[in-house]
Amino acid sequence: MNTLESKIITVIGSGLIGRSWAMVFASGGYSVKIYDNQPGQAAKAILEISKQLKELEEAHMLRGELAATQQLTLISSYEDLSQALEGAFFVQECVFEQLEIKQSVFQEIEQVVGKDVILSSSTSCLVPSSVFSRVQNKSRCLVSHPVNPPYYVKLVELVPHPQTSPTIMETTHALMTKVGQVPVCLKREIDGFAINRVQAAIIAESWRLVQDGVISVKDIDLVMSEGLGMRYAFIGPMETMHLNAPEGLEDYMKRYGKGIMRVLTSFGPVPDFFDEGAGSIIKEMCELIPNDEQHLSARKERRDQFLMHLSKLKKDQ
């Protein structure tokens, strides 16, 4: 039987990412078992998921072909690991971002599941060789790193362990595609994967420009939200360059490559996000969006606007 014809997926951890994965998998018609070792947490997660699914359906933003009530019936909660793993062909781990905890979780999972069950971690920064170091059969292990929030941002990075079987990568790619995600495959593990490395580069230069007095916090955010972000939401940097010269990427580099290299050599060192200068940047940010109880509702409204805008953008594509 084709692995994808199996219908049970186990999600380990019932926090924000775990709930999001459960909703994504259920939207694709899979039965999802949510496990949490904290009493009552998995059941509580289903109540939260129920609320979100109804809100999404009312806003015409629900993913998949099933109604909210149908998707909810596919999700169940467990406090016993063996019961949660029974019948699953794919396990998505979503526990705290602490190496020791993840290693212990996968060590325990491997003692329960069969040899063909795929073990996947949601880690955002821990490389597979570290996460799965205590697993005996590493050929069925990989990282499936979502972008937060996974339900709205569909990209997921698939990062192999050095021993991961190509078949496991292919099966996971097919699964993620089937449930509506957009998977990208890294050819090998690297610190930060792809998303966080690109993000770190943007953060570093944005921080330097503000700290050096070149631009304000407000305006550097506008550089992204009203400039690069608008472009890159539809066309990535490589395709942008390829389309911006008459004869493609090679032509683009002939025209602009030296200028790009000149700018890159002017970049400063890695910023210290904890030195005295960081305080002024944090203060400027907090003046724009205060970080206190009084402004929590405004921040939540801003976040909800982002999610609605994001969903509409993708629907209109």
PDB file of C-alpha atoms in Angstrom:
ATOM      1  CA  MET A   1       0.000   0.000   0.000  1.00  0.00           C
ATOM      2  CA  ASN A   2       1.205   3.502  -0.841  1.00  0.00           C
ATOM      3  CA  THR A   3       2.364   5.252   2.340  1.00  0.00           C
ATOM      4  CA  LEU A   4       0.204   8.294   1.579  1.00  0.00           C
ATOM      5  CA  GLU A   5      -2.873   6.045   1.468  1.00  0.00           C
ATOM      6  CA  SER A   6      -2.415   5.515   5.202  1.00  0.00           C
ATOM      7  CA  LYS A   7      -4.624   8.021   6.948  1.00  0.00           C
ATOM      8  CA  ILE A   8      -3.231   8.555  10.448  1.00  0.00           C
ATOM      9  CA  ILE A   9      -0.714  11.230  11.422  1.00  0.00           C
ATOM     10  CA  THR A  10       0.449  11.806  14.989  1.00  0.00           C
ATOM     11  CA  VAL A  11       1.359  15.295  16.184  1.00  0.00           C
ATOM     12  CA  ILE A  12       3.553  15.386  19.290  1.00  0.00           C
ATOM     13  CA  GLY A  13       2.928  18.593  21.257  1.00  0.00           C
ATOM     14  CA  SER A  14      -0.254  20.667  21.418  1.00  0.00           C
ATOM     15  CA  GLY A  15       1.130  24.202  21.377  1.00  0.00           C
ATOM     16  CA  LEU A  16       0.684  26.749  18.579  1.00  0.00           C
ATOM     17  CA  ILE A  17       2.759  24.825  16.019  1.00  0.00           C
ATOM     18  CA  GLY A  18       1.241  21.480  16.976  1.00  0.00           C
ATOM     19  CA  ARG A  19      -2.291  22.843  16.650  1.00  0.00           C
ATOM     20  CA  SER A  20      -1.416  24.431  13.311  1.00  0.00           C
ATOM     21  CA  TRP A  21       0.001  21.171  11.923  1.00  0.00           C
ATOM     22  CA  ALA A  22      -3.102  19.308  13.123  1.00  0.00           C
ATOM     23  CA  MET A  23      -5.323  21.758  11.243  1.00  0.00           C
ATOM     24  CA  VAL A  24      -3.177  21.510   8.099  1.00  0.00           C
ATOM     25  CA  PHE A  25      -3.204  17.693   8.071  1.00  0.00           C
ATOM     26  CA  ALA A  26      -6.935  17.515   8.841  1.00  0.00           C
ATOM     27  CA  SER A  27      -7.642  19.930   5.988  1.00  0.00           C
ATOM     28  CA  GLY A  28      -6.087  17.314   3.710  1.00  0.00           C
ATOM     29  CA  GLY A  29      -8.412  14.610   5.015  1.00  0.00           C
ATOM     30  CA  TYR A  30      -5.980  12.882   7.387  1.00  0.00           C
ATOM     31  CA  SER A  31      -6.913  11.613  10.833  1.00  0.00           C
ATOM     32  CA  VAL A  32      -4.737  13.444  13.335  1.00  0.00           C
ATOM     33  CA  LYS A  33      -3.835  12.263  16.812  1.00  0.00           C
ATOM     34  CA  ILE A  34      -2.542  15.047  19.060  1.00  0.00           C
ATOM     35  CA  TYR A  35      -0.388  13.907  21.972  1.00  0.00           C
ATOM     36  CA  ASP A  36       0.705  15.979  24.953  1.00  0.00           C
ATOM     37  CA  ASN A  37       2.216  14.599  28.150  1.00  0.00           C
ATOM     38  CA  GLN A  38       0.714  17.431  30.197  1.00  0.00           C
ATOM     39  CA  PRO A  39      -2.730  16.351  31.484  1.00  0.00           C
ATOM     40  CA  GLY A  40      -5.587  18.103  29.725  1.00  0.00           C
ATOM     41  CA  GLN A  41      -3.448  20.035  27.259  1.00  0.00           C
ATOM     42  CA  ALA A  42      -4.236  17.957  24.155  1.00  0.00           C
ATOM     43  CA  ALA A  43      -7.983  18.128  24.889  1.00  0.00           C
ATOM     44  CA  LYS A  44      -7.672  21.872  25.438  1.00  0.00           C
ATOM     45  CA  ALA A  45      -5.928  22.153  22.080  1.00  0.00           C
ATOM     46  CA  ILE A  46      -8.915  20.596  20.313  1.00  0.00           C
ATOM     47  CA  LEU A  47     -11.231  23.200  21.853  1.00  0.00           C
ATOM     48  CA  GLU A  48      -8.965  25.934  20.495  1.00  0.00           C
ATOM     49  CA  ILE A  49      -8.807  24.239  17.079  1.00  0.00           C
ATOM     50  CA  SER A  50     -12.614  23.985  17.010  1.00  0.00           C
ATOM     51  CA  LYS A  51     -12.883  27.711  17.611  1.00  0.00           C
ATOM     52  CA  GLN A  52     -10.318  28.522  14.916  1.00  0.00           C
ATOM     53  CA  LEU A  53     -11.880  26.246  12.308  1.00  0.00           C
ATOM     54  CA  LYS A  54     -15.305  27.852  12.812  1.00  0.00           C
ATOM     55  CA  GLU A  55     -13.827  31.346  12.542  1.00  0.00           C
ATOM     56  CA  LEU A  56     -11.928  30.390   9.391  1.00  0.00           C
ATOM     57  CA  GLU A  57     -15.053  28.916   7.819  1.00  0.00           C
ATOM     58  CA  GLU A  58     -17.069  32.042   8.617  1.00  0.00           C
ATOM     59  CA  ALA A  59     -14.324  34.174   7.051  1.00  0.00           C
ATOM     60  CA  HIS A  60     -14.220  31.888   3.960  1.00  0.00           C
ATOM     61  CA  MET A  61     -10.575  31.122   4.733  1.00  0.00           C
ATOM     62  CA  LEU A  62     -10.922  27.438   5.661  1.00  0.00           C
ATOM     63  CA  ARG A  63      -8.494  25.185   3.827  1.00  0.00           C
ATOM     64  CA  GLY A  64      -9.421  21.898   2.186  1.00  0.00           C
ATOM     65  CA  GLU A  65     -12.650  20.502   0.781  1.00  0.00           C
ATOM     66  CA  LEU A  66     -14.171  19.355   4.092  1.00  0.00           C
ATOM     67  CA  ALA A  67     -16.385  21.535   6.292  1.00  0.00           C
ATOM     68  CA  ALA A  68     -15.073  22.699   9.661  1.00  0.00           C
ATOM     69  CA  THR A  69     -17.166  20.136  11.565  1.00  0.00           C
ATOM     70  CA  GLN A  70     -15.873  17.343   9.308  1.00  0.00           C
ATOM     71  CA  GLN A  71     -12.269  18.391   9.829  1.00  0.00           C
ATOM     72  CA  LEU A  72     -12.757  18.590  13.576  1.00  0.00           C
ATOM     73  CA  THR A  73     -14.013  14.980  13.716  1.00  0.00           C
ATOM     74  CA  LEU A  74     -10.662  13.899  12.238  1.00  0.00           C
ATOM     75  CA  ILE A  75      -8.700  15.297  15.208  1.00  0.00           C
ATOM     76  CA  SER A  76      -8.426  13.466  18.528  1.00  0.00           C
ATOM     77  CA  SER A  77      -6.419  13.990  21.720  1.00  0.00           C
ATOM     78  CA  TYR A  78      -4.221  11.583  23.674  1.00  0.00           C
ATOM     79  CA  GLU A  79      -2.191  11.528  26.882  1.00  0.00           C
ATOM     80  CA  ASP A  80      -0.844   8.009  26.283  1.00  0.00           C
ATOM     81  CA  LEU A  81       2.015   7.990  23.749  1.00  0.00           C
ATOM     82  CA  SER A  82       1.520   4.385  22.600  1.00  0.00           C
ATOM     83  CA  GLN A  83      -2.156   4.995  21.862  1.00  0.00           C
ATOM     84  CA  ALA A  84      -1.342   8.236  20.055  1.00  0.00           C
ATOM     85  CA  LEU A  85       1.206   6.521  17.824  1.00  0.00           C
ATOM     86  CA  GLU A  86      -0.900   3.468  16.996  1.00  0.00           C
ATOM     87  CA  GLY A  87      -1.570   3.224  13.265  1.00  0.00           C
ATOM     88  CA  ALA A  88       0.378   6.370  12.342  1.00  0.00           C
ATOM     89  CA  PHE A  89       2.561   6.422   9.233  1.00  0.00           C
ATOM     90  CA  PHE A  90       3.961   9.909   9.909  1.00  0.00           C
ATOM     91  CA  VAL A  91       4.930  11.607  13.191  1.00  0.00           C
ATOM     92  CA  GLN A  92       5.342  15.401  13.388  1.00  0.00           C
ATOM     93  CA  GLU A  93       7.111  16.532  16.569  1.00  0.00           C
ATOM     94  CA  CYS A  94       6.308  20.012  17.906  1.00  0.00           C
ATOM     95  CA  VAL A  95       7.714  20.127  21.444  1.00  0.00           C
ATOM     96  CA  PHE A  96       9.842  22.851  23.059  1.00  0.00           C
ATOM     97  CA  GLU A  97      12.878  24.024  21.089  1.00  0.00           C
ATOM     98  CA  GLN A  98      15.300  22.314  23.474  1.00  0.00           C
ATOM     99  CA  LEU A  99      17.681  19.703  22.088  1.00  0.00           C
ATOM    100  CA  GLU A 100      17.590  17.352  25.085  1.00  0.00           C
ATOM    101  CA  ILE A 101      13.800  17.267  25.092  1.00  0.00           C
ATOM    102  CA  LYS A 102      13.552  16.542  21.364  1.00  0.00           C
ATOM    103  CA  GLN A 103      16.206  13.827  21.549  1.00  0.00           C
ATOM    104  CA  SER A 104      14.371  12.112  24.405  1.00  0.00           C
ATOM    105  CA  VAL A 105      11.025  12.374  22.629  1.00  0.00           C
ATOM    106  CA  PHE A 106      12.299  10.708  19.452  1.00  0.00           C
ATOM    107  CA  GLN A 107      14.136   8.046  21.436  1.00  0.00           C
ATOM    108  CA  GLU A 108      10.868   7.182  23.153  1.00  0.00           C
ATOM    109  CA  ILE A 109       8.855   7.309  19.918  1.00  0.00           C
ATOM    110  CA  GLU A 110      11.226   4.918  18.139  1.00  0.00           C
ATOM    111  CA  GLN A 111      10.640   2.282  20.820  1.00  0.00           C
ATOM    112  CA  VAL A 112       6.918   2.294  20.012  1.00  0.00           C
ATOM    113  CA  VAL A 113       6.529   2.740  16.229  1.00  0.00           C
ATOM    114  CA  GLY A 114       7.306   0.374  13.374  1.00  0.00           C
ATOM    115  CA  LYS A 115      10.434   0.644  11.236  1.00  0.00           C
ATOM    116  CA  ASP A 116       8.626   2.288   8.301  1.00  0.00           C
ATOM    117  CA  VAL A 117       7.079   5.196  10.235  1.00  0.00           C
ATOM    118  CA  ILE A 118       8.513   8.578   9.212  1.00  0.00           C
ATOM    119  CA  LEU A 119       9.869  10.705  12.075  1.00  0.00           C
ATOM    120  CA  SER A 120       9.724  14.443  11.409  1.00  0.00           C
ATOM    121  CA  SER A 121      10.698  17.400  13.595  1.00  0.00           C
ATOM    122  CA  SER A 122       9.353  20.961  13.436  1.00  0.00           C
ATOM    123  CA  THR A 123      12.576  22.414  14.821  1.00  0.00           C
ATOM    124  CA  SER A 124      13.478  25.824  13.453  1.00  0.00           C
ATOM    125  CA  CYS A 125      17.181  25.856  14.272  1.00  0.00           C
ATOM    126  CA  LEU A 126      18.458  22.461  15.434  1.00  0.00           C
ATOM    127  CA  VAL A 127      20.119  20.364  12.723  1.00  0.00           C
ATOM    128  CA  PRO A 128      18.803  16.822  12.131  1.00  0.00           C
ATOM    129  CA  SER A 129      22.101  15.159  13.074  1.00  0.00           C
ATOM    130  CA  SER A 130      21.661  16.609  16.569  1.00  0.00           C
ATOM    131  CA  VAL A 131      17.900  16.114  16.933  1.00  0.00           C
ATOM    132  CA  PHE A 132      17.998  12.449  15.870  1.00  0.00           C
ATOM    133  CA  SER A 133      21.329  11.493  17.470  1.00  0.00           C
ATOM    134  CA  ARG A 134      19.643   8.962  19.797  1.00  0.00           C
ATOM    135  CA  VAL A 135      17.511   7.361  17.067  1.00  0.00           C
ATOM    136  CA  GLN A 136      18.778   4.019  15.787  1.00  0.00           C
ATOM    137  CA  ASN A 137      17.186   4.084  12.325  1.00  0.00           C
ATOM    138  CA  LYS A 138      18.102   7.554  11.100  1.00  0.00           C
ATOM    139  CA  SER A 139      17.199   6.806   7.480  1.00  0.00           C
ATOM    140  CA  ARG A 140      13.512   7.619   8.181  1.00  0.00           C
ATOM    141  CA  CYS A 141      14.229  10.938   9.962  1.00  0.00           C
ATOM    142  CA  LEU A 142      14.048  14.535   8.704  1.00  0.00           C
ATOM    143  CA  VAL A 143      13.146  18.054   9.729  1.00  0.00           C
ATOM    144  CA  SER A 144       9.930  19.554   8.341  1.00  0.00           C
ATOM    145  CA  HIS A 145      10.353  23.178   9.393  1.00  0.00           C
ATOM    146  CA  PRO A 146       7.194  25.271   8.946  1.00  0.00           C
ATOM    147  CA  VAL A 147       7.001  29.038   8.691  1.00  0.00           C
ATOM    148  CA  ASN A 148       4.931  30.497  11.520  1.00  0.00           C
ATOM    149  CA  PRO A 149       1.934  30.502  11.229  1.00  0.00           C
ATOM    150  CA  PRO A 150       1.911  27.262   9.149  1.00  0.00           C
ATOM    151  CA  TYR A 151      -1.809  27.427   8.365  1.00  0.00           C
ATOM    152  CA  TYR A 152      -1.377  30.726   6.510  1.00  0.00           C
ATOM    153  CA  VAL A 153       2.248  30.567   5.336  1.00  0.00           C
ATOM    154  CA  LYS A 154       2.462  27.372   3.337  1.00  0.00           C
ATOM    155  CA  LEU A 155       6.200  26.997   2.845  1.00  0.00           C
ATOM    156  CA  VAL A 156       7.889  24.141   4.718  1.00  0.00           C
ATOM    157  CA  GLU A 157      11.600  23.305   4.620  1.00  0.00           C
ATOM    158  CA  LEU A 158      12.473  19.623   4.359  1.00  0.00           C
ATOM    159  CA  VAL A 159      15.942  19.084   5.785  1.00  0.00           C
ATOM    160  CA  PRO A 160      17.527  15.609   5.636  1.00  0.00           C
ATOM    161  CA  HIS A 161      19.703  13.899   8.193  1.00  0.00           C
ATOM    162  CA  PRO A 162      22.969  12.765   6.546  1.00  0.00           C
ATOM    163  CA  GLN A 163      21.494   9.244   6.551  1.00  0.00           C
ATOM    164  CA  THR A 164      17.949  10.122   5.433  1.00  0.00           C
ATOM    165  CA  SER A 165      16.667   7.930   2.612  1.00  0.00           C
ATOM    166  CA  PRO A 166      15.736   9.745  -0.623  1.00  0.00           C
ATOM    167  CA  THR A 167      12.425   7.866  -0.491  1.00  0.00           C
ATOM    168  CA  ILE A 168      11.608   9.503   2.859  1.00  0.00           C
ATOM    169  CA  MET A 169      12.254  12.951   1.391  1.00  0.00           C
ATOM    170  CA  GLU A 170      10.077  12.141  -1.631  1.00  0.00           C
ATOM    171  CA  THR A 171       7.226  10.751   0.486  1.00  0.00           C
ATOM    172  CA  THR A 172       7.260  13.739   2.836  1.00  0.00           C
ATOM    173  CA  HIS A 173       7.376  16.144  -0.116  1.00  0.00           C
ATOM    174  CA  ALA A 174       4.326  14.399  -1.597  1.00  0.00           C
ATOM    175  CA  LEU A 175       2.495  14.502   1.754  1.00  0.00           C
ATOM    176  CA  MET A 176       3.143  18.196   2.278  1.00  0.00           C
ATOM    177  CA  THR A 177       2.019  18.945  -1.261  1.00  0.00           C
ATOM    178  CA  LYS A 178      -1.134  16.871  -0.805  1.00  0.00           C
ATOM    179  CA  VAL A 179      -2.182  18.864   2.292  1.00  0.00           C
ATOM    180  CA  GLY A 180      -1.612  22.167   0.523  1.00  0.00           C
ATOM    181  CA  GLN A 181       1.816  23.144   1.848  1.00  0.00           C
ATOM    182  CA  VAL A 182       4.667  24.248  -0.427  1.00  0.00           C
ATOM    183  CA  PRO A 183       7.699  22.094   0.414  1.00  0.00           C
ATOM    184  CA  VAL A 184      11.288  22.954  -0.489  1.00  0.00           C
ATOM    185  CA  CYS A 185      14.066  20.389  -0.148  1.00  0.00           C
ATOM    186  CA  LEU A 186      17.489  21.220   1.229  1.00  0.00           C
ATOM    187  CA  LYS A 187      20.184  18.945  -0.176  1.00  0.00           C
ATOM    188  CA  ARG A 188      22.013  18.782   3.148  1.00  0.00           C
ATOM    189  CA  GLU A 189      21.696  20.092   6.692  1.00  0.00           C
ATOM    190  CA  ILE A 190      23.115  23.509   7.566  1.00  0.00           C
ATOM    191  CA  ASP A 191      22.791  25.698  10.642  1.00  0.00           C
ATOM    192  CA  GLY A 192      19.681  27.878  10.300  1.00  0.00           C
ATOM    193  CA  PHE A 193      18.442  25.963   7.226  1.00  0.00           C
ATOM    194  CA  ALA A 194      17.500  28.304   4.340  1.00  0.00           C
ATOM    195  CA  ILE A 195      14.707  30.482   5.737  1.00  0.00           C
ATOM    196  CA  ASN A 196      16.462  31.513   8.917  1.00  0.00           C
ATOM    197  CA  ARG A 197      19.762  32.178   7.142  1.00  0.00           C
ATOM    198  CA  VAL A 198      18.092  34.547   4.674  1.00  0.00           C
ATOM    199  CA  GLN A 199      16.060  36.083   7.503  1.00  0.00           C
ATOM    200  CA  ALA A 200      19.180  36.533   9.634  1.00  0.00           C
ATOM    201  CA  ALA A 201      20.923  38.369   6.795  1.00  0.00           C
ATOM    202  CA  ILE A 202      17.966  40.771   6.489  1.00  0.00           C
ATOM    203  CA  ILE A 203      17.770  41.291  10.257  1.00  0.00           C
ATOM    204  CA  ALA A 204      21.505  41.947  10.528  1.00  0.00           C
ATOM    205  CA  GLU A 205      21.660  44.615   7.833  1.00  0.00           C
ATOM    206  CA  SER A 206      18.398  46.233   8.984  1.00  0.00           C
ATOM    207  CA  TRP A 207      19.806  46.437  12.511  1.00  0.00           C
ATOM    208  CA  ARG A 208      23.106  47.883  11.297  1.00  0.00           C
ATOM    209  CA  LEU A 209      21.388  50.549   9.187  1.00  0.00           C
ATOM    210  CA  VAL A 210      19.262  51.678  12.130  1.00  0.00           C
ATOM    211  CA  GLN A 211      22.125  51.526  14.620  1.00  0.00           C
ATOM    212  CA  ASP A 212      24.423  53.489  12.298  1.00  0.00           C
ATOM    213  CA  GLY A 213      21.835  56.264  11.976  1.00  0.00           C
ATOM    214  CA  VAL A 214      21.163  55.641   8.289  1.00  0.00           C
ATOM    215  CA  ILE A 215      17.421  55.027   8.622  1.00  0.00           C
ATOM    216  CA  SER A 216      14.695  54.821  11.276  1.00  0.00           C
ATOM    217  CA  VAL A 217      13.054  51.664  12.604  1.00  0.00           C
ATOM    218  CA  LYS A 218       9.762  52.672  10.974  1.00  0.00           C
ATOM    219  CA  ASP A 219      11.299  53.304   7.577  1.00  0.00           C
ATOM    220  CA  ILE A 220      13.432  50.142   7.450  1.00  0.00           C
ATOM    221  CA  ASP A 221      10.225  48.165   8.012  1.00  0.00           C
ATOM    222  CA  LEU A 222       8.635  50.080   5.120  1.00  0.00           C
ATOM    223  CA  VAL A 223      11.607  49.131   2.928  1.00  0.00           C
ATOM    224  CA  MET A 224      10.461  45.536   3.328  1.00  0.00           C
ATOM    225  CA  SER A 225       6.656  45.814   3.657  1.00  0.00           C
ATOM    226  CA  GLU A 226       6.160  48.318   0.822  1.00  0.00           C
ATOM    227  CA  GLY A 227       9.218  47.440  -1.253  1.00  0.00           C
ATOM    228  CA  LEU A 228      11.159  44.184  -1.303  1.00  0.00           C
ATOM    229  CA  GLY A 229       8.413  42.260   0.456  1.00  0.00           C
ATOM    230  CA  MET A 230       5.841  43.194  -2.188  1.00  0.00           C
ATOM    231  CA  ARG A 231       8.151  41.894  -4.892  1.00  0.00           C
ATOM    232  CA  TYR A 232       9.411  38.788  -3.139  1.00  0.00           C
ATOM    233  CA  ALA A 233       5.905  37.715  -2.118  1.00  0.00           C
ATOM    234  CA  PHE A 234       5.405  36.736  -5.752  1.00  0.00           C
ATOM    235  CA  ILE A 235       8.857  36.362  -7.318  1.00  0.00           C
ATOM    236  CA  GLY A 236      11.966  35.169  -5.484  1.00  0.00           C
ATOM    237  CA  PRO A 237      15.382  36.891  -5.675  1.00  0.00           C
ATOM    238  CA  MET A 238      16.875  34.523  -8.251  1.00  0.00           C
ATOM    239  CA  GLU A 239      13.905  34.789 -10.622  1.00  0.00           C
ATOM    240  CA  THR A 240      13.783  38.561 -10.083  1.00  0.00           C
ATOM    241  CA  MET A 241      17.363  38.886 -11.308  1.00  0.00           C
ATOM    242  CA  HIS A 242      16.743  36.501 -14.192  1.00  0.00           C
ATOM    243  CA  LEU A 243      13.762  38.556 -15.389  1.00  0.00           C
ATOM    244  CA  ASN A 244      15.447  41.930 -14.882  1.00  0.00           C
ATOM    245  CA  ALA A 245      17.979  41.597 -17.682  1.00  0.00           C
ATOM    246  CA  PRO A 246      17.316  40.975 -21.376  1.00  0.00           C
ATOM    247  CA  GLU A 247      19.380  37.787 -21.469  1.00  0.00           C
ATOM    248  CA  GLY A 248      18.671  36.424 -18.010  1.00  0.00           C
ATOM    249  CA  LEU A 249      20.692  35.827 -14.881  1.00  0.00           C
ATOM    250  CA  GLU A 250      24.136  35.785 -16.482  1.00  0.00           C
ATOM    251  CA  ASP A 251      23.378  39.077 -18.205  1.00  0.00           C
ATOM    252  CA  TYR A 252      22.118  40.553 -14.926  1.00  0.00           C
ATOM    253  CA  MET A 253      25.376  39.726 -13.190  1.00  0.00           C
ATOM    254  CA  LYS A 254      27.402  41.235 -16.017  1.00  0.00           C
ATOM    255  CA  ARG A 255      25.446  44.449 -15.549  1.00  0.00           C
ATOM    256  CA  TYR A 256      25.084  44.624 -11.768  1.00  0.00           C
ATOM    257  CA  GLY A 257      27.293  41.948 -10.216  1.00  0.00           C
ATOM    258  CA  LYS A 258      30.256  44.209  -9.424  1.00  0.00           C
ATOM    259  CA  GLY A 259      27.977  46.792  -7.833  1.00  0.00           C
ATOM    260  CA  ILE A 260      26.402  44.135  -5.628  1.00  0.00           C
ATOM    261  CA  MET A 261      29.847  42.894  -4.590  1.00  0.00           C
ATOM    262  CA  ARG A 262      30.912  46.458  -3.761  1.00  0.00           C
ATOM    263  CA  VAL A 263      27.881  46.945  -1.497  1.00  0.00           C
ATOM    264  CA  LEU A 264      28.436  43.581   0.174  1.00  0.00           C
ATOM    265  CA  THR A 265      32.024  44.486   1.072  1.00  0.00           C
ATOM    266  CA  SER A 266      30.700  47.563   2.886  1.00  0.00           C
ATOM    267  CA  PHE A 267      28.572  45.497   5.270  1.00  0.00           C
ATOM    268  CA  GLY A 268      29.634  45.774   8.887  1.00  0.00           C
ATOM    269  CA  PRO A 269      30.323  42.980  11.385  1.00  0.00           C
ATOM    270  CA  VAL A 270      27.632  40.804  12.937  1.00  0.00           C
ATOM    271  CA  PRO A 271      25.594  43.123  15.185  1.00  0.00           C
ATOM    272  CA  ASP A 272      25.624  42.717  18.945  1.00  0.00           C
ATOM    273  CA  PHE A 273      21.925  42.589  19.792  1.00  0.00           C
ATOM    274  CA  PHE A 274      22.667  42.976  23.498  1.00  0.00           C
ATOM    275  CA  ASP A 275      25.083  45.929  23.657  1.00  0.00           C
ATOM    276  CA  GLU A 276      24.262  49.466  24.812  1.00  0.00           C
ATOM    277  CA  GLY A 277      23.319  50.564  21.295  1.00  0.00           C
ATOM    278  CA  ALA A 278      20.581  47.928  21.138  1.00  0.00           C
ATOM    279  CA  GLY A 279      18.628  49.797  23.799  1.00  0.00           C
ATOM    280  CA  SER A 280      17.956  52.779  21.564  1.00  0.00           C
ATOM    281  CA  ILE A 281      16.627  50.546  18.770  1.00  0.00           C
ATOM    282  CA  ILE A 282      14.339  48.688  21.162  1.00  0.00           C
ATOM    283  CA  LYS A 283      13.099  51.986  22.597  1.00  0.00           C
ATOM    284  CA  GLU A 284      12.334  53.323  19.108  1.00  0.00           C
ATOM    285  CA  MET A 285      10.395  50.149  18.256  1.00  0.00           C
ATOM    286  CA  CYS A 286       8.392  50.306  21.489  1.00  0.00           C
ATOM    287  CA  GLU A 287       7.471  53.929  20.806  1.00  0.00           C
ATOM    288  CA  LEU A 288       5.912  52.801  17.540  1.00  0.00           C
ATOM    289  CA  ILE A 289       4.203  49.723  18.996  1.00  0.00           C
ATOM    290  CA  PRO A 290       4.133  49.868  22.816  1.00  0.00           C
ATOM    291  CA  ASN A 291       4.773  46.566  24.543  1.00  0.00           C
ATOM    292  CA  ASP A 292       2.308  46.848  27.398  1.00  0.00           C
ATOM    293  CA  GLU A 293      -1.122  45.645  28.499  1.00  0.00           C
ATOM    294  CA  GLN A 294      -2.840  48.790  27.244  1.00  0.00           C
ATOM    295  CA  HIS A 295      -1.791  48.122  23.653  1.00  0.00           C
ATOM    296  CA  LEU A 296      -2.238  44.330  23.541  1.00  0.00           C
ATOM    297  CA  SER A 297      -5.550  44.567  21.671  1.00  0.00           C
ATOM    298  CA  ALA A 298      -4.009  46.882  19.073  1.00  0.00           C
ATOM    299  CA  ARG A 299      -1.122  44.453  18.563  1.00  0.00           C
ATOM    300  CA  LYS A 300      -3.551  41.549  18.193  1.00  0.00           C
ATOM    301  CA  GLU A 301      -5.555  43.551  15.654  1.00  0.00           C
ATOM    302  CA  ARG A 302      -2.364  44.267  13.719  1.00  0.00           C
ATOM    303  CA  ARG A 303      -1.491  40.562  13.726  1.00  0.00           C
ATOM    304  CA  ASP A 304      -4.995  39.588  12.552  1.00  0.00           C
ATOM    305  CA  GLN A 305      -4.771  42.152   9.749  1.00  0.00           C
ATOM    306  CA  PHE A 306      -1.530  40.517   8.655  1.00  0.00           C
ATOM    307  CA  LEU A 307      -3.114  37.060   8.573  1.00  0.00           C
ATOM    308  CA  MET A 308      -6.163  38.247   6.640  1.00  0.00           C
ATOM    309  CA  HIS A 309      -3.977  40.128   4.151  1.00  0.00           C
ATOM    310  CA  LEU A 310      -1.713  37.106   3.750  1.00  0.00           C
ATOM    311  CA  SER A 311      -4.600  34.757   3.084  1.00  0.00           C
ATOM    312  CA  LYS A 312      -6.174  37.164   0.572  1.00  0.00           C
ATOM    313  CA  LEU A 313      -2.882  37.576  -1.269  1.00  0.00           C
ATOM    314  CA  LYS A 314      -2.528  33.833  -1.734  1.00  0.00           C
ATOM    315  CA  LYS A 315      -6.161  33.427  -2.822  1.00  0.00           C
ATOM    316  CA  ASP A 316      -5.743  36.169  -5.431  1.00  0.00           C
ATOM    317  CA  GLN A 317      -2.575  34.662  -6.910  1.00  0.00           C
TER     318      GLN A 317
END
